[in-house]
Short mmCIF file of C-alpha atoms in Angstrom, two decimals:
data_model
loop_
_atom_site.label_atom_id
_atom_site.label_comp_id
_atom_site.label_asym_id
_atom_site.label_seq_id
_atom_site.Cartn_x
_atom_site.Cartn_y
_atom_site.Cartn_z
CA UNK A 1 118.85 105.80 83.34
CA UNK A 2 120.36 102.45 83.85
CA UNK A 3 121.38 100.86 87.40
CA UNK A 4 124.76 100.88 87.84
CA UNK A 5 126.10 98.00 90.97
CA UNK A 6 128.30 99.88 93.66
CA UNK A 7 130.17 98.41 96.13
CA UNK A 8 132.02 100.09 99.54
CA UNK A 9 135.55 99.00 100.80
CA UNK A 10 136.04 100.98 104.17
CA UNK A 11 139.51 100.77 105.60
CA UNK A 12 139.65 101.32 109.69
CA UNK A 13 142.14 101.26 112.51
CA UNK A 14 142.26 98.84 115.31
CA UNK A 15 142.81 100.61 118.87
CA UNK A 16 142.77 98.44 122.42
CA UNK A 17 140.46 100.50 125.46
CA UNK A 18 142.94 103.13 126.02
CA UNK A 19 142.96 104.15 122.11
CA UNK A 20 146.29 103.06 121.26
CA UNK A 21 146.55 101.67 117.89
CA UNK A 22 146.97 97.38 118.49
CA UNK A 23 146.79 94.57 116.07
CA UNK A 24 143.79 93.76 114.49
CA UNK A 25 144.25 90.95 112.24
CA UNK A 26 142.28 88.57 114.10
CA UNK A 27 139.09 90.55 113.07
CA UNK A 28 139.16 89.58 109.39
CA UNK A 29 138.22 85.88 110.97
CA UNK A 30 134.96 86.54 111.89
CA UNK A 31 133.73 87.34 108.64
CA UNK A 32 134.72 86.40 104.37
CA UNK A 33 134.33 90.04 103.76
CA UNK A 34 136.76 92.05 106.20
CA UNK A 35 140.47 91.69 105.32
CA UNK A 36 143.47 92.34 106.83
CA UNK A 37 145.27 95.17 105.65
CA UNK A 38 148.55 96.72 104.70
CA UNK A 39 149.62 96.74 108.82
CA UNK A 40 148.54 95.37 111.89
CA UNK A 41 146.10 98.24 113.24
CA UNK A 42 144.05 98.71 110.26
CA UNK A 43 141.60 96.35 108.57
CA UNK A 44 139.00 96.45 105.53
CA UNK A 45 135.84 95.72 105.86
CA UNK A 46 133.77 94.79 102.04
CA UNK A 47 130.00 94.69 100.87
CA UNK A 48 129.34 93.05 97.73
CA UNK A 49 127.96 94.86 94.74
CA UNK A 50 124.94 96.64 95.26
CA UNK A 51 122.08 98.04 92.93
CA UNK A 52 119.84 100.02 95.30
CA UNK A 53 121.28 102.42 98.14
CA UNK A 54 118.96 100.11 101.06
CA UNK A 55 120.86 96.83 99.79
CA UNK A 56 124.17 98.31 100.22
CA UNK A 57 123.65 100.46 103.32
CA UNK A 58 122.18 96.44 104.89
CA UNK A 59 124.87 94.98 103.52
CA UNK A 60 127.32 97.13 105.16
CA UNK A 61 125.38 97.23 108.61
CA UNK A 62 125.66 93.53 108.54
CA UNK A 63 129.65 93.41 108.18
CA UNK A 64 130.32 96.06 110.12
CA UNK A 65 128.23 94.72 113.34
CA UNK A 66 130.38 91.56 112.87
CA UNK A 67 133.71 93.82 113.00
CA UNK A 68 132.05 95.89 116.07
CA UNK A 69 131.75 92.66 117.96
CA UNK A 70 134.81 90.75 117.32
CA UNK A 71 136.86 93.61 118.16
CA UNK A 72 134.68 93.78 121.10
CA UNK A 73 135.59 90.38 122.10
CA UNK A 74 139.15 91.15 122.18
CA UNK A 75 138.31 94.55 123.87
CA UNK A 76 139.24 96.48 121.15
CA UNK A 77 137.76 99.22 118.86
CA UNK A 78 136.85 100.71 115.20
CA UNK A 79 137.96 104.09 114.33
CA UNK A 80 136.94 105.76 110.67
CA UNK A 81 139.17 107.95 110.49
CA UNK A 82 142.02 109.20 107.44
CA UNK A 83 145.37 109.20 109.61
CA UNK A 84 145.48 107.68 112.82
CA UNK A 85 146.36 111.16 114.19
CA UNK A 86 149.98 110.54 116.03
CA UNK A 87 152.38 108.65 113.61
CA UNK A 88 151.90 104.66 113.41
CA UNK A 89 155.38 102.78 112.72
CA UNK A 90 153.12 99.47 112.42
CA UNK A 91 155.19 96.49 110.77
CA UNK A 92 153.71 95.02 107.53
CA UNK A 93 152.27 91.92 107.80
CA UNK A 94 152.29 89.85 104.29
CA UNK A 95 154.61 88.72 101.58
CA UNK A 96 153.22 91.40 99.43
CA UNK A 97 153.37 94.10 101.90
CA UNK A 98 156.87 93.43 102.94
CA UNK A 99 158.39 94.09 99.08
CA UNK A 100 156.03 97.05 98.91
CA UNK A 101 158.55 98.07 102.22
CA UNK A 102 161.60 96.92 100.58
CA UNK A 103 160.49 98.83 96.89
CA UNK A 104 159.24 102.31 98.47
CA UNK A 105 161.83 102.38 101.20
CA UNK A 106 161.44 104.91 103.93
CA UNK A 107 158.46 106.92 101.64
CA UNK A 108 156.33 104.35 102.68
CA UNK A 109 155.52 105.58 105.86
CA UNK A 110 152.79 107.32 104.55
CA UNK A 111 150.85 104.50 103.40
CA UNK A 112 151.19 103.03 106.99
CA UNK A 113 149.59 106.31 108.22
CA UNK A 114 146.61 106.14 105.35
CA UNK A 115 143.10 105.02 105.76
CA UNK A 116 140.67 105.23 102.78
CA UNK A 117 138.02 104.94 101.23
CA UNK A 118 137.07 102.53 98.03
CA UNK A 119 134.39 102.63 95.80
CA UNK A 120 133.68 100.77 92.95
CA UNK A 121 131.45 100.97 90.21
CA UNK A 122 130.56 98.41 87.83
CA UNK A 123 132.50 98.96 84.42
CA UNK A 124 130.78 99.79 80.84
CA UNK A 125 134.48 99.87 79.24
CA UNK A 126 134.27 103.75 78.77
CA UNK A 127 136.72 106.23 79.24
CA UNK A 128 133.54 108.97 79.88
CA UNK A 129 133.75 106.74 83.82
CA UNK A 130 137.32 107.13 84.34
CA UNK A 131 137.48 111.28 83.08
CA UNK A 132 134.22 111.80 85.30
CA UNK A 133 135.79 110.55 88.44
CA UNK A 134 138.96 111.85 88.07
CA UNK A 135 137.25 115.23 87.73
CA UNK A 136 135.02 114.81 90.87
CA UNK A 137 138.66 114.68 92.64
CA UNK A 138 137.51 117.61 94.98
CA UNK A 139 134.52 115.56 96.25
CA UNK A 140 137.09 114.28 99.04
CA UNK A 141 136.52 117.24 100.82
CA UNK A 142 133.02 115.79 101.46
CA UNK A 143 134.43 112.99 103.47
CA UNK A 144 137.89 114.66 105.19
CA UNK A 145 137.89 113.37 108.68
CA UNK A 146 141.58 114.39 110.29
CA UNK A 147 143.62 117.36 109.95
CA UNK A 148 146.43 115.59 111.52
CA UNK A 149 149.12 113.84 109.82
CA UNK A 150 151.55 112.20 112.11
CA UNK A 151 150.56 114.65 115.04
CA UNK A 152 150.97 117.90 112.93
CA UNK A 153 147.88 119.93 112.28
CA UNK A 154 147.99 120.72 108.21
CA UNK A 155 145.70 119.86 105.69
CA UNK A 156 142.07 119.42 105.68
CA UNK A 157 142.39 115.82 103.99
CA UNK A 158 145.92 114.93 105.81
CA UNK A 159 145.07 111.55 104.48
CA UNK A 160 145.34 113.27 100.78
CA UNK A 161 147.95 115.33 101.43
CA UNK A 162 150.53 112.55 102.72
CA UNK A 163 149.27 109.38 100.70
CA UNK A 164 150.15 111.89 96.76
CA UNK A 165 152.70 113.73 98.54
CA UNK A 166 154.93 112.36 100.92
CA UNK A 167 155.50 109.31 99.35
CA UNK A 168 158.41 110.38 96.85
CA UNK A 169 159.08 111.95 94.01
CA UNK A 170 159.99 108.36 92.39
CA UNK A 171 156.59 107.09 93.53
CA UNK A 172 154.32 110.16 93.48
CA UNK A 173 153.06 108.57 89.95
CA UNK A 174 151.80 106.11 91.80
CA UNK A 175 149.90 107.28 94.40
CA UNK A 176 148.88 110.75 93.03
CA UNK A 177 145.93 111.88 90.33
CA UNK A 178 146.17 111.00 87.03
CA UNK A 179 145.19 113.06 84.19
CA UNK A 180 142.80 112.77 81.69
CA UNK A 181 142.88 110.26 79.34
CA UNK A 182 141.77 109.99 75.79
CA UNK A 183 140.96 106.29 75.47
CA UNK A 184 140.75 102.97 77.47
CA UNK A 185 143.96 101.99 75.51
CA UNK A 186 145.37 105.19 76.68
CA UNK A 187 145.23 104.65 80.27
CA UNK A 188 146.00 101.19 80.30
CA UNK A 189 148.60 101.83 78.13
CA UNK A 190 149.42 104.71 81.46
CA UNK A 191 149.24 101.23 83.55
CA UNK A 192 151.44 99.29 81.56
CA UNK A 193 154.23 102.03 81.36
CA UNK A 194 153.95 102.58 85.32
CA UNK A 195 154.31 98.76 85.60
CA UNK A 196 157.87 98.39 83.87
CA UNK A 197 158.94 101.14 85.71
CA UNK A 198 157.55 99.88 89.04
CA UNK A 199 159.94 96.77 87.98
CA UNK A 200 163.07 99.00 87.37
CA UNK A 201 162.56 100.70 90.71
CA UNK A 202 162.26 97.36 92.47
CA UNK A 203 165.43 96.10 90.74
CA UNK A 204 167.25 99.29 92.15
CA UNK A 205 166.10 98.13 95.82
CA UNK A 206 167.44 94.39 94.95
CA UNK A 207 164.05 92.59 94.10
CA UNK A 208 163.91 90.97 91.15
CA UNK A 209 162.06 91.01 88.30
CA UNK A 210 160.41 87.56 88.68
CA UNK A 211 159.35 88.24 91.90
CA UNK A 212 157.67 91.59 91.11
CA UNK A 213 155.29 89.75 88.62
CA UNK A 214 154.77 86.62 91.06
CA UNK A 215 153.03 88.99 93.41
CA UNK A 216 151.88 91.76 91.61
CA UNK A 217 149.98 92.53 88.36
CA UNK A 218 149.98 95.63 86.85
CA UNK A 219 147.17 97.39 88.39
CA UNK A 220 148.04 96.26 91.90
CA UNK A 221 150.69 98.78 91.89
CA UNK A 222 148.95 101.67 90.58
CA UNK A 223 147.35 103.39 93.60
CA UNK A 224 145.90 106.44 92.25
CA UNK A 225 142.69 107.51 93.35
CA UNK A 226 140.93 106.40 90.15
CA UNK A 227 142.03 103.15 88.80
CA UNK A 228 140.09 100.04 86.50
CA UNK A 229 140.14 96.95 88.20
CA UNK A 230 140.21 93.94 85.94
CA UNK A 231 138.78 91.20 88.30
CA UNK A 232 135.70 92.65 89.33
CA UNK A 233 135.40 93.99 86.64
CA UNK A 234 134.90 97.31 88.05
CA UNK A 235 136.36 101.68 88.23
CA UNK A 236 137.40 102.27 91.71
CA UNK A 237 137.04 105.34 93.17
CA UNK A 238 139.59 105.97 95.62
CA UNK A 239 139.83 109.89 96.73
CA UNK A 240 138.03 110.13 100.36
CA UNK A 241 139.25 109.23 103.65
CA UNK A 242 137.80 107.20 105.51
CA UNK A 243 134.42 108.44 107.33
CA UNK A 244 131.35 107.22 109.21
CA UNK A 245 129.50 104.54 107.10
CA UNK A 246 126.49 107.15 106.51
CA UNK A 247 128.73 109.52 104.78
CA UNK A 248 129.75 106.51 102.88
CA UNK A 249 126.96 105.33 101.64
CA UNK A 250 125.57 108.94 100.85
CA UNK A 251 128.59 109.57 98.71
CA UNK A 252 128.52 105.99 96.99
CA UNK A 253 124.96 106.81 96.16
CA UNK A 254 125.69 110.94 94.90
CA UNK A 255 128.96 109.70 92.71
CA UNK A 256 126.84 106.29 91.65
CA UNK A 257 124.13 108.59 89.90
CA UNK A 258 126.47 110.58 88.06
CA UNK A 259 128.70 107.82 87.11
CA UNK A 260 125.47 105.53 85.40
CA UNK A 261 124.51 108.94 83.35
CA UNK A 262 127.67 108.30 81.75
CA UNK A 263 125.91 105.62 79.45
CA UNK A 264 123.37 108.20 78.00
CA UNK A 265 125.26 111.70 78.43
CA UNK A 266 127.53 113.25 76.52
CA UNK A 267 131.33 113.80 78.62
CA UNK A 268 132.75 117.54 77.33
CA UNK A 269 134.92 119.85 79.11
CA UNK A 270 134.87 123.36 79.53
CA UNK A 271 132.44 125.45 82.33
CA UNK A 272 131.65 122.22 84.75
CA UNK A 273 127.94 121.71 85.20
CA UNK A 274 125.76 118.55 85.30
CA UNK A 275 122.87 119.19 82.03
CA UNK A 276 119.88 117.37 80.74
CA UNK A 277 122.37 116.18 77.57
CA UNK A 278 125.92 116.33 78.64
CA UNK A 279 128.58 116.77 81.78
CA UNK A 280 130.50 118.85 81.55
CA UNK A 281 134.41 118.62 83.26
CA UNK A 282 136.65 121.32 84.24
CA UNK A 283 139.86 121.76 82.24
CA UNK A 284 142.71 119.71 83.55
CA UNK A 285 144.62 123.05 85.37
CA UNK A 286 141.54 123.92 86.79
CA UNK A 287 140.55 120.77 88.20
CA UNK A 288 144.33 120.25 89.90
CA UNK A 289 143.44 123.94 91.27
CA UNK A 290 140.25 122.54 92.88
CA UNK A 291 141.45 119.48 94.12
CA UNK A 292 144.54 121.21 95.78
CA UNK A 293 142.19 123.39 97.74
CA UNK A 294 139.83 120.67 98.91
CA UNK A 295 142.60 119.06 100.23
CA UNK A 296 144.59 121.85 101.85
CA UNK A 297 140.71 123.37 103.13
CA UNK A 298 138.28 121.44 102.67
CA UNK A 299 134.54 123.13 102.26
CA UNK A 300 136.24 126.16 103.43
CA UNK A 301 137.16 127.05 99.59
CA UNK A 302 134.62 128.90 98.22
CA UNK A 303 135.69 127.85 94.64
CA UNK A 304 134.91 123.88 96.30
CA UNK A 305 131.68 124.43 97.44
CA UNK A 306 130.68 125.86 94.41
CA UNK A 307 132.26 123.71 92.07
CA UNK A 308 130.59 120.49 93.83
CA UNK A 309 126.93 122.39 93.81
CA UNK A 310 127.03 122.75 89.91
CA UNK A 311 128.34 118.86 89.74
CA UNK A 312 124.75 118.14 91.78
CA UNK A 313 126.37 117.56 95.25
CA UNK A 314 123.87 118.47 97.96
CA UNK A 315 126.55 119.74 100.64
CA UNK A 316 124.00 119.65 103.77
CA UNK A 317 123.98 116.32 103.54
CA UNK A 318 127.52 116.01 104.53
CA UNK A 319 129.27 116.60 107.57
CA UNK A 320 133.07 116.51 107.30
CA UNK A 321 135.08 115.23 110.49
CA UNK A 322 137.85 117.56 109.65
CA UNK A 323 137.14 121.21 110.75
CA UNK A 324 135.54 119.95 113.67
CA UNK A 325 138.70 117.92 115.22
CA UNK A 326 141.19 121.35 113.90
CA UNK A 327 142.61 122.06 117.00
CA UNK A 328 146.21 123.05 118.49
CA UNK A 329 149.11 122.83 115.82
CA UNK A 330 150.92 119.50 117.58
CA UNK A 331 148.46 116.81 118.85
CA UNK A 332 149.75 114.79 121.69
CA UNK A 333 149.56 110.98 121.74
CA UNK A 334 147.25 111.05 125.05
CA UNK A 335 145.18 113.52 122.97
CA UNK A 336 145.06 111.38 119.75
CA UNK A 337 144.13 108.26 122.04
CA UNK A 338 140.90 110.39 123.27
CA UNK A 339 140.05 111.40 119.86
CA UNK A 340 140.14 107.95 118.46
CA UNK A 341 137.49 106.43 121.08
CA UNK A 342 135.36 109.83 120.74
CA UNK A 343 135.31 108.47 117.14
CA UNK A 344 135.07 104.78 117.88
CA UNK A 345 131.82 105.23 119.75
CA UNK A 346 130.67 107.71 116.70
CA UNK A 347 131.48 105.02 114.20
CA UNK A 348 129.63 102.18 116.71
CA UNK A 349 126.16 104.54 117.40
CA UNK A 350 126.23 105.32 112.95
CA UNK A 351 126.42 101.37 112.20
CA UNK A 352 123.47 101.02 114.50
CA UNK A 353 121.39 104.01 113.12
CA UNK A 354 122.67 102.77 109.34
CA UNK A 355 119.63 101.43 107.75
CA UNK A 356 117.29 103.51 110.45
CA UNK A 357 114.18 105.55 109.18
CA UNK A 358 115.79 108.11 109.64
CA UNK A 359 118.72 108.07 107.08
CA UNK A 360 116.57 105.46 104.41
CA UNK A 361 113.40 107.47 103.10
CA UNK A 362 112.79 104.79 100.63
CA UNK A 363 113.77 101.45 100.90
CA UNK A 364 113.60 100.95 96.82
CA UNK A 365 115.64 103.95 96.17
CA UNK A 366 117.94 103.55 93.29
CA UNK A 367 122.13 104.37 94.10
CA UNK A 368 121.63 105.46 90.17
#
């Protein structure tokens, strides 16, 4: 089996010492590798690409101490979390961010109340990559980490549920799973379509053509949770929320080592199952079945949990956020400001215990 680089882009919200969400963009100074984000409270923090699971899970310490303290320095805080809880009405920040405003309109609110996680994994031009992680859509439910979507208590991945949902109907192509696809040429061909009509839709909200393709390329304003990225070169995997770095990492690593069989394995659909020759995916209705129910509950599908045991997921390993912050239907904002420095000092104590004994058995271990 081949080694296959993987690299981690973890997206987290800036709070001040009483949890309220606060401007952040400061942060991204201290380091070349943690950006600014969409809006003021949230940042992204990057490793590079990453053969071995102890390489990435140092790399990631390293960057992520560095965002600890200078948020420290301005006495503020990290939280890993998918929604901020409460609603956030943060104003964009960039050129790019602002048309993004001006394009979706009011359905952007629920990229403003988003926080993700990205994984990518280095490219071998094959469709088999793209189909695989499309189909391991339900693995989200490995990483959900707040039932809370703009203080209402709803789905187990709120963060899903909002980002493919609430957007639009005019943008929901955007933002929501893709199927499929039969070639590269078919889903770029997908891309290409999605950009011209991206265009159109700007037109109708008075920006103009030329300005569209100044500041965006074509697979900048695809968002779906699987999408090629031409400048790494790399597949991104974009379903989970964002979670504690150790969850990260362990799912990089569990996703890495299916995606690399993809080189040597036959990809064929019908009963899924991971085999000694061949994946095989669900069928297309089946899979949007599966995904639906990790989002709306999480592990607590039966039809999830076993679906991601015969794709080779070891589910004790993972400890979803989610069920354990369900609580009353309405969250209060005094409530969500408690719940975001429970999680800050979570987040600070798993950096620290990151590359520990304890969570690295084997410090040549292979992501693939």
């Amino acid at each position: 089996m081949c080694d296959i680089k993987t690299g981690i882009e973890l997206e987290l919200w800036v709070v001040d010492r009483s949890g309220r969400l606060c401007d952040g963009q400061k942060i991204p100074h201290s380091h070349e590798r943690i950006k600014p984000e969409f809006i003021g409270p949230l940042i992204e923090v990057q490793t590079e690409p990453h053969e071995t699971e102890v390489a990435l899970r140092q790399d990631l310490q390293t960057t992520l101490q560095t965002a600890i303290r200078a948020a420290s320095a301005e006495g503020k805080h990290l939280v890993p979390l998918g929604t901020p809880l409460t609603a956030s009405d943060a104003s964009v920040h960039s050129e790019r961010g602002r048309l993004f405003e001006t394009i979706y309109g009011y359905n952007v609110t629920s990229a403003k109340n988003c926080a993700g996680t990205h994984v990518h994994f280095e490219r071998d031009d094959s469709i088999d990559q793209i189909n695989l992680l499309t189909a391991l859509d339900p693995a989200l439910a490995l990483l959900s980490t707040s039932p809370y979507y703009s203080g209402e208590n709803g789905s187990d991945s709120s963060r899903a549920h909002a980002y493919r949902r609430k957007c639009g109907p005019k943008f929901r192509g955007y933002c929501d799973l893709w199927d499929y696809a039969d070639s590269l040429e078919e889903w770029n061909g997908r891309v290409d379509h999605m950009y011209e009509v991206f265009k159109r839709l700007a037109s109708e909200r008075g920006v103009p053509t030329e300005t569209v393709e100044r500041f965006f390329e074509p697979e900048d304003t695809v968002l779906n949770p699987v999408r090629l990225r031409e400048c790494q070169p790399t597949v991104e995997w974009r379903a989970p929320d964002a979670a504690l770095p150790s969850q990260i990492v362990q799912i990089a690593t569990d996703v890495g080592r299916l995606v690399s069989q993809t080189s040597d394995k036959r990809i064929e659909f019908g009963t899924p199952g991971v085999h000694s020759d061949r994946i095989r995916l669900p069928e297309l209705s089946e899979l949007r079945d599966l995904s639906q129910q990790a989002i709306r509950s999480g592990l607590g599908a039966v039809p999830v949990r076993e679906y991601l045991r015969e794709m080779g997921f070891d589910l004790s390993k993972y400890q979803p956020l989610s069920p354990q912050l369900s609580g009353p239907p309405t969250l209060t904002r005094s409530e969500a400001r408690k719940l975001r420095l429970e999680q800050a000092q979570r987040f600070r104590t798993d950096v620290q215990r990151l590359t520990g004994e304890s969570t690295v058995s084997d410090s040549t271990a292979q992501l693939t």
